[in-house]
Amino acid sequence: MKFDPQIISNIVQILIAFAVAFLVALWLSILFWVLRDIRQRSRDPFMIILAAVLVIILPIFGVILYWIIRPTKTIEEKYQSALEEESLLQELEKQPKCPGCGRNVEPDWILCPACHTRLNKLCISCGKVLELPWNLCPYCGNPQQKAYKSN
Ligand SMILES: [Zn+2]
Ligand SMILES: [Zn+2]
């Protein structure tokens, strides 16, 4: 069985063309992936250009380098963790303190157990805990005494 060298060389050329086309497609899709990825992680145009240049110049190693230097969190994740921190801080700030002795008190206490400072008052109608300056109960709508007379 004899092969025509011309046919073999044609087949090899076609295979090489396929391989090149495949590599180019792979390279382009990596480039697109990196560009999409970096845009989720950084709004810094320098970072975006750097990522693109890395991948264009070094098709395989560029991606590895990009993996190493890219910001670990996406903008979305950063936003989420900032929100969580914020709400944690607010939670801490919400913990009320006794104005008399500075101890932590529960928001529904009406007296500080340590120094007996008046913290809240009870609605004269429904008995729910109200803040001292409120002159109207938000639960039942009943007006309260204008100002709380201490003790
Ligand atoms: Zn106190
Ligand atoms: Zn009430």
PDB file of C-alpha atoms and ligand atoms in Angstrom:
ATOM      1  CA  MET A   1       0.000   0.000   0.000  1.00  0.00           C
ATOM      2  CA  LYS A   2       1.489   3.290  -1.099  1.00  0.00           C
ATOM      3  CA  PHE A   3       0.504   6.796  -0.049  1.00  0.00           C
ATOM      4  CA  ASP A   4       0.783   9.703  -2.333  1.00  0.00           C
ATOM      5  CA  PRO A   5       3.137  12.107  -0.525  1.00  0.00           C
ATOM      6  CA  GLN A   6       1.050  15.006  -1.780  1.00  0.00           C
ATOM      7  CA  ILE A   7      -2.086  13.640  -0.027  1.00  0.00           C
ATOM      8  CA  ILE A   8      -0.163  13.016   3.218  1.00  0.00           C
ATOM      9  CA  SER A   9       1.212  16.527   3.177  1.00  0.00           C
ATOM     10  CA  ASN A  10      -2.302  17.874   2.522  1.00  0.00           C
ATOM     11  CA  ILE A  11      -3.681  15.888   5.454  1.00  0.00           C
ATOM     12  CA  VAL A  12      -0.878  17.109   7.720  1.00  0.00           C
ATOM     13  CA  GLN A  13      -1.564  20.675   6.642  1.00  0.00           C
ATOM     14  CA  ILE A  14      -5.259  20.287   7.386  1.00  0.00           C
ATOM     15  CA  LEU A  15      -4.486  18.783  10.813  1.00  0.00           C
ATOM     16  CA  ILE A  16      -2.094  21.617  11.595  1.00  0.00           C
ATOM     17  CA  ALA A  17      -4.704  24.132  10.476  1.00  0.00           C
ATOM     18  CA  PHE A  18      -7.263  22.478  12.788  1.00  0.00           C
ATOM     19  CA  ALA A  19      -4.813  22.469  15.668  1.00  0.00           C
ATOM     20  CA  VAL A  20      -3.979  26.131  15.131  1.00  0.00           C
ATOM     21  CA  ALA A  21      -7.664  27.040  14.835  1.00  0.00           C
ATOM     22  CA  PHE A  22      -8.382  25.113  18.030  1.00  0.00           C
ATOM     23  CA  LEU A  23      -5.550  26.816  19.925  1.00  0.00           C
ATOM     24  CA  VAL A  24      -6.637  30.235  18.683  1.00  0.00           C
ATOM     25  CA  ALA A  25     -10.220  29.514  19.751  1.00  0.00           C
ATOM     26  CA  LEU A  26      -8.995  28.297  23.138  1.00  0.00           C
ATOM     27  CA  TRP A  27      -6.793  31.363  23.524  1.00  0.00           C
ATOM     28  CA  LEU A  28      -9.647  33.691  22.573  1.00  0.00           C
ATOM     29  CA  SER A  29     -12.062  32.027  24.985  1.00  0.00           C
ATOM     30  CA  ILE A  30      -9.488  32.242  27.791  1.00  0.00           C
ATOM     31  CA  LEU A  31      -9.049  35.922  26.937  1.00  0.00           C
ATOM     32  CA  PHE A  32     -12.820  36.467  27.064  1.00  0.00           C
ATOM     33  CA  TRP A  33     -13.074  34.565  30.339  1.00  0.00           C
ATOM     34  CA  VAL A  34     -10.258  36.596  31.906  1.00  0.00           C
ATOM     35  CA  LEU A  35     -11.767  39.871  30.711  1.00  0.00           C
ATOM     36  CA  ARG A  36     -15.171  38.915  32.133  1.00  0.00           C
ATOM     37  CA  ASP A  37     -13.561  37.705  35.354  1.00  0.00           C
ATOM     38  CA  ILE A  38     -11.450  40.819  35.894  1.00  0.00           C
ATOM     39  CA  ARG A  39     -14.411  43.088  35.230  1.00  0.00           C
ATOM     40  CA  GLN A  40     -16.237  41.360  38.086  1.00  0.00           C
ATOM     41  CA  ARG A  41     -13.256  41.918  40.348  1.00  0.00           C
ATOM     42  CA  SER A  42     -11.887  45.321  39.501  1.00  0.00           C
ATOM     43  CA  ARG A  43     -13.044  48.587  38.019  1.00  0.00           C
ATOM     44  CA  ASP A  44      -9.438  49.711  37.705  1.00  0.00           C
ATOM     45  CA  PRO A  45      -8.725  50.083  33.943  1.00  0.00           C
ATOM     46  CA  PHE A  46      -5.042  49.388  34.628  1.00  0.00           C
ATOM     47  CA  MET A  47      -5.886  45.963  36.110  1.00  0.00           C
ATOM     48  CA  ILE A  48      -8.150  45.128  33.165  1.00  0.00           C
ATOM     49  CA  ILE A  49      -5.501  46.120  30.602  1.00  0.00           C
ATOM     50  CA  LEU A  50      -2.814  44.251  32.565  1.00  0.00           C
ATOM     51  CA  ALA A  51      -4.927  41.074  32.631  1.00  0.00           C
ATOM     52  CA  ALA A  52      -5.644  41.315  28.889  1.00  0.00           C
ATOM     53  CA  VAL A  53      -1.995  41.969  28.028  1.00  0.00           C
ATOM     54  CA  LEU A  54      -0.842  39.066  30.228  1.00  0.00           C
ATOM     55  CA  VAL A  55      -3.153  36.634  28.475  1.00  0.00           C
ATOM     56  CA  ILE A  56      -2.382  37.967  24.993  1.00  0.00           C
ATOM     57  CA  ILE A  57       1.395  37.875  25.436  1.00  0.00           C
ATOM     58  CA  LEU A  58       1.573  34.631  27.453  1.00  0.00           C
ATOM     59  CA  PRO A  59      -1.411  32.495  26.442  1.00  0.00           C
ATOM     60  CA  ILE A  60      -0.970  29.785  29.126  1.00  0.00           C
ATOM     61  CA  PHE A  61       1.364  31.277  31.727  1.00  0.00           C
ATOM     62  CA  GLY A  62      -0.533  34.551  31.530  1.00  0.00           C
ATOM     63  CA  VAL A  63      -3.639  32.830  32.859  1.00  0.00           C
ATOM     64  CA  ILE A  64      -1.660  31.266  35.701  1.00  0.00           C
ATOM     65  CA  LEU A  65      -0.116  34.641  36.524  1.00  0.00           C
ATOM     66  CA  TYR A  66      -3.533  36.216  36.318  1.00  0.00           C
ATOM     67  CA  TRP A  67      -4.864  33.630  38.779  1.00  0.00           C
ATOM     68  CA  ILE A  68      -2.118  34.592  41.207  1.00  0.00           C
ATOM     69  CA  ILE A  69      -2.429  38.379  40.980  1.00  0.00           C
ATOM     70  CA  ARG A  70      -6.150  38.773  40.480  1.00  0.00           C
ATOM     71  CA  PRO A  71      -8.175  40.253  43.351  1.00  0.00           C
ATOM     72  CA  THR A  72      -9.421  37.350  45.462  1.00  0.00           C
ATOM     73  CA  LYS A  73     -12.900  38.759  45.864  1.00  0.00           C
ATOM     74  CA  THR A  74     -15.301  39.928  43.193  1.00  0.00           C
ATOM     75  CA  ILE A  75     -16.789  43.399  43.506  1.00  0.00           C
ATOM     76  CA  GLU A  76     -20.059  41.700  44.417  1.00  0.00           C
ATOM     77  CA  GLU A  77     -18.383  39.717  47.222  1.00  0.00           C
ATOM     78  CA  LYS A  78     -16.569  42.815  48.482  1.00  0.00           C
ATOM     79  CA  TYR A  79     -19.869  44.666  48.542  1.00  0.00           C
ATOM     80  CA  GLN A  80     -21.504  41.787  50.427  1.00  0.00           C
ATOM     81  CA  SER A  81     -18.795  41.576  53.078  1.00  0.00           C
ATOM     82  CA  ALA A  82     -18.822  45.374  53.478  1.00  0.00           C
ATOM     83  CA  LEU A  83     -22.569  45.139  54.052  1.00  0.00           C
ATOM     84  CA  GLU A  84     -22.095  42.356  56.595  1.00  0.00           C
ATOM     85  CA  GLU A  85     -19.467  44.370  58.461  1.00  0.00           C
ATOM     86  CA  GLU A  86     -21.756  47.374  58.399  1.00  0.00           C
ATOM     87  CA  SER A  87     -24.693  45.455  59.829  1.00  0.00           C
ATOM     88  CA  LEU A  88     -22.433  43.845  62.439  1.00  0.00           C
ATOM     89  CA  LEU A  89     -21.275  47.302  63.513  1.00  0.00           C
ATOM     90  CA  GLN A  90     -24.838  48.530  63.601  1.00  0.00           C
ATOM     91  CA  GLU A  91     -25.772  45.485  65.654  1.00  0.00           C
ATOM     92  CA  LEU A  92     -23.038  46.391  68.157  1.00  0.00           C
ATOM     93  CA  GLU A  93     -24.098  50.021  68.221  1.00  0.00           C
ATOM     94  CA  LYS A  94     -27.699  48.996  68.676  1.00  0.00           C
ATOM     95  CA  GLN A  95     -26.863  47.245  71.949  1.00  0.00           C
ATOM     96  CA  PRO A  96     -28.134  49.933  74.284  1.00  0.00           C
ATOM     97  CA  LYS A  97     -26.105  51.162  77.212  1.00  0.00           C
ATOM     98  CA  CYS A  98     -27.381  52.508  80.457  1.00  0.00           C
ATOM     99  CA  PRO A  99     -27.011  56.306  80.446  1.00  0.00           C
ATOM    100  CA  GLY A 100     -26.339  56.181  84.170  1.00  0.00           C
ATOM    101  CA  CYS A 101     -23.618  53.530  84.530  1.00  0.00           C
ATOM    102  CA  GLY A 102     -22.723  52.567  80.932  1.00  0.00           C
ATOM    103  CA  ARG A 103     -23.484  48.886  81.351  1.00  0.00           C
ATOM    104  CA  ASN A 104     -25.094  46.950  78.483  1.00  0.00           C
ATOM    105  CA  VAL A 105     -28.821  46.789  78.948  1.00  0.00           C
ATOM    106  CA  GLU A 106     -31.601  45.009  77.088  1.00  0.00           C
ATOM    107  CA  PRO A 107     -33.738  47.239  74.846  1.00  0.00           C
ATOM    108  CA  ASP A 108     -36.930  46.223  76.640  1.00  0.00           C
ATOM    109  CA  TRP A 109     -35.772  46.906  80.182  1.00  0.00           C
ATOM    110  CA  ILE A 110     -37.434  49.819  81.905  1.00  0.00           C
ATOM    111  CA  LEU A 111     -34.886  50.189  84.683  1.00  0.00           C
ATOM    112  CA  CYS A 112     -31.148  49.586  84.898  1.00  0.00           C
ATOM    113  CA  PRO A 113     -30.671  46.753  87.384  1.00  0.00           C
ATOM    114  CA  ALA A 114     -27.299  48.140  88.454  1.00  0.00           C
ATOM    115  CA  CYS A 115     -27.924  51.838  89.029  1.00  0.00           C
ATOM    116  CA  HIS A 116     -31.732  52.003  88.810  1.00  0.00           C
ATOM    117  CA  THR A 117     -31.692  54.616  86.043  1.00  0.00           C
ATOM    118  CA  ARG A 118     -35.011  54.811  84.212  1.00  0.00           C
ATOM    119  CA  LEU A 119     -34.428  53.369  80.705  1.00  0.00           C
ATOM    120  CA  ASN A 120     -37.875  53.021  79.201  1.00  0.00           C
ATOM    121  CA  LYS A 121     -41.489  53.393  80.212  1.00  0.00           C
ATOM    122  CA  LEU A 122     -44.532  51.187  79.795  1.00  0.00           C
ATOM    123  CA  CYS A 123     -47.557  52.214  77.793  1.00  0.00           C
ATOM    124  CA  ILE A 124     -50.274  53.288  80.225  1.00  0.00           C
ATOM    125  CA  SER A 125     -52.828  51.514  78.068  1.00  0.00           C
ATOM    126  CA  CYS A 126     -51.318  48.309  76.599  1.00  0.00           C
ATOM    127  CA  GLY A 127     -48.215  47.898  78.747  1.00  0.00           C
ATOM    128  CA  LYS A 128     -45.675  47.657  75.905  1.00  0.00           C
ATOM    129  CA  VAL A 129     -42.192  49.077  76.393  1.00  0.00           C
ATOM    130  CA  LEU A 130     -41.861  52.623  75.045  1.00  0.00           C
ATOM    131  CA  GLU A 131     -38.867  54.938  74.839  1.00  0.00           C
ATOM    132  CA  LEU A 132     -38.970  57.741  77.360  1.00  0.00           C
ATOM    133  CA  PRO A 133     -39.489  60.686  74.926  1.00  0.00           C
ATOM    134  CA  TRP A 134     -42.421  59.043  73.135  1.00  0.00           C
ATOM    135  CA  ASN A 135     -45.714  60.703  73.995  1.00  0.00           C
ATOM    136  CA  LEU A 136     -47.747  58.299  71.898  1.00  0.00           C
ATOM    137  CA  CYS A 137     -47.775  54.505  71.973  1.00  0.00           C
ATOM    138  CA  PRO A 138     -46.890  53.123  68.512  1.00  0.00           C
ATOM    139  CA  TYR A 139     -48.593  49.820  69.360  1.00  0.00           C
ATOM    140  CA  CYS A 140     -52.031  50.938  70.524  1.00  0.00           C
ATOM    141  CA  GLY A 141     -52.017  54.632  69.589  1.00  0.00           C
ATOM    142  CA  ASN A 142     -52.804  55.874  73.088  1.00  0.00           C
ATOM    143  CA  PRO A 143     -51.279  59.202  74.096  1.00  0.00           C
ATOM    144  CA  GLN A 144     -48.870  59.065  77.025  1.00  0.00           C
ATOM    145  CA  GLN A 145     -48.008  61.649  79.638  1.00  0.00           C
ATOM    146  CA  LYS A 146     -46.208  64.519  77.923  1.00  0.00           C
ATOM    147  CA  ALA A 147     -42.918  63.975  79.683  1.00  0.00           C
ATOM    148  CA  TYR A 148     -41.829  61.209  81.924  1.00  0.00           C
ATOM    149  CA  LYS A 149     -41.420  62.362  85.511  1.00  0.00           C
ATOM    150  CA  SER A 150     -38.435  60.523  86.871  1.00  0.00           C
ATOM    151  CA  ASN A 151     -39.363  58.522  89.952  1.00  0.00           C
TER     152      ASN A 151
HETATM  153 ZN    ZN B   1     -27.137  51.709  85.019  1.00  0.00          ZN
HETATM  154 ZN    ZN B   2     -49.941  51.076  74.033  1.00  0.00          ZN
END
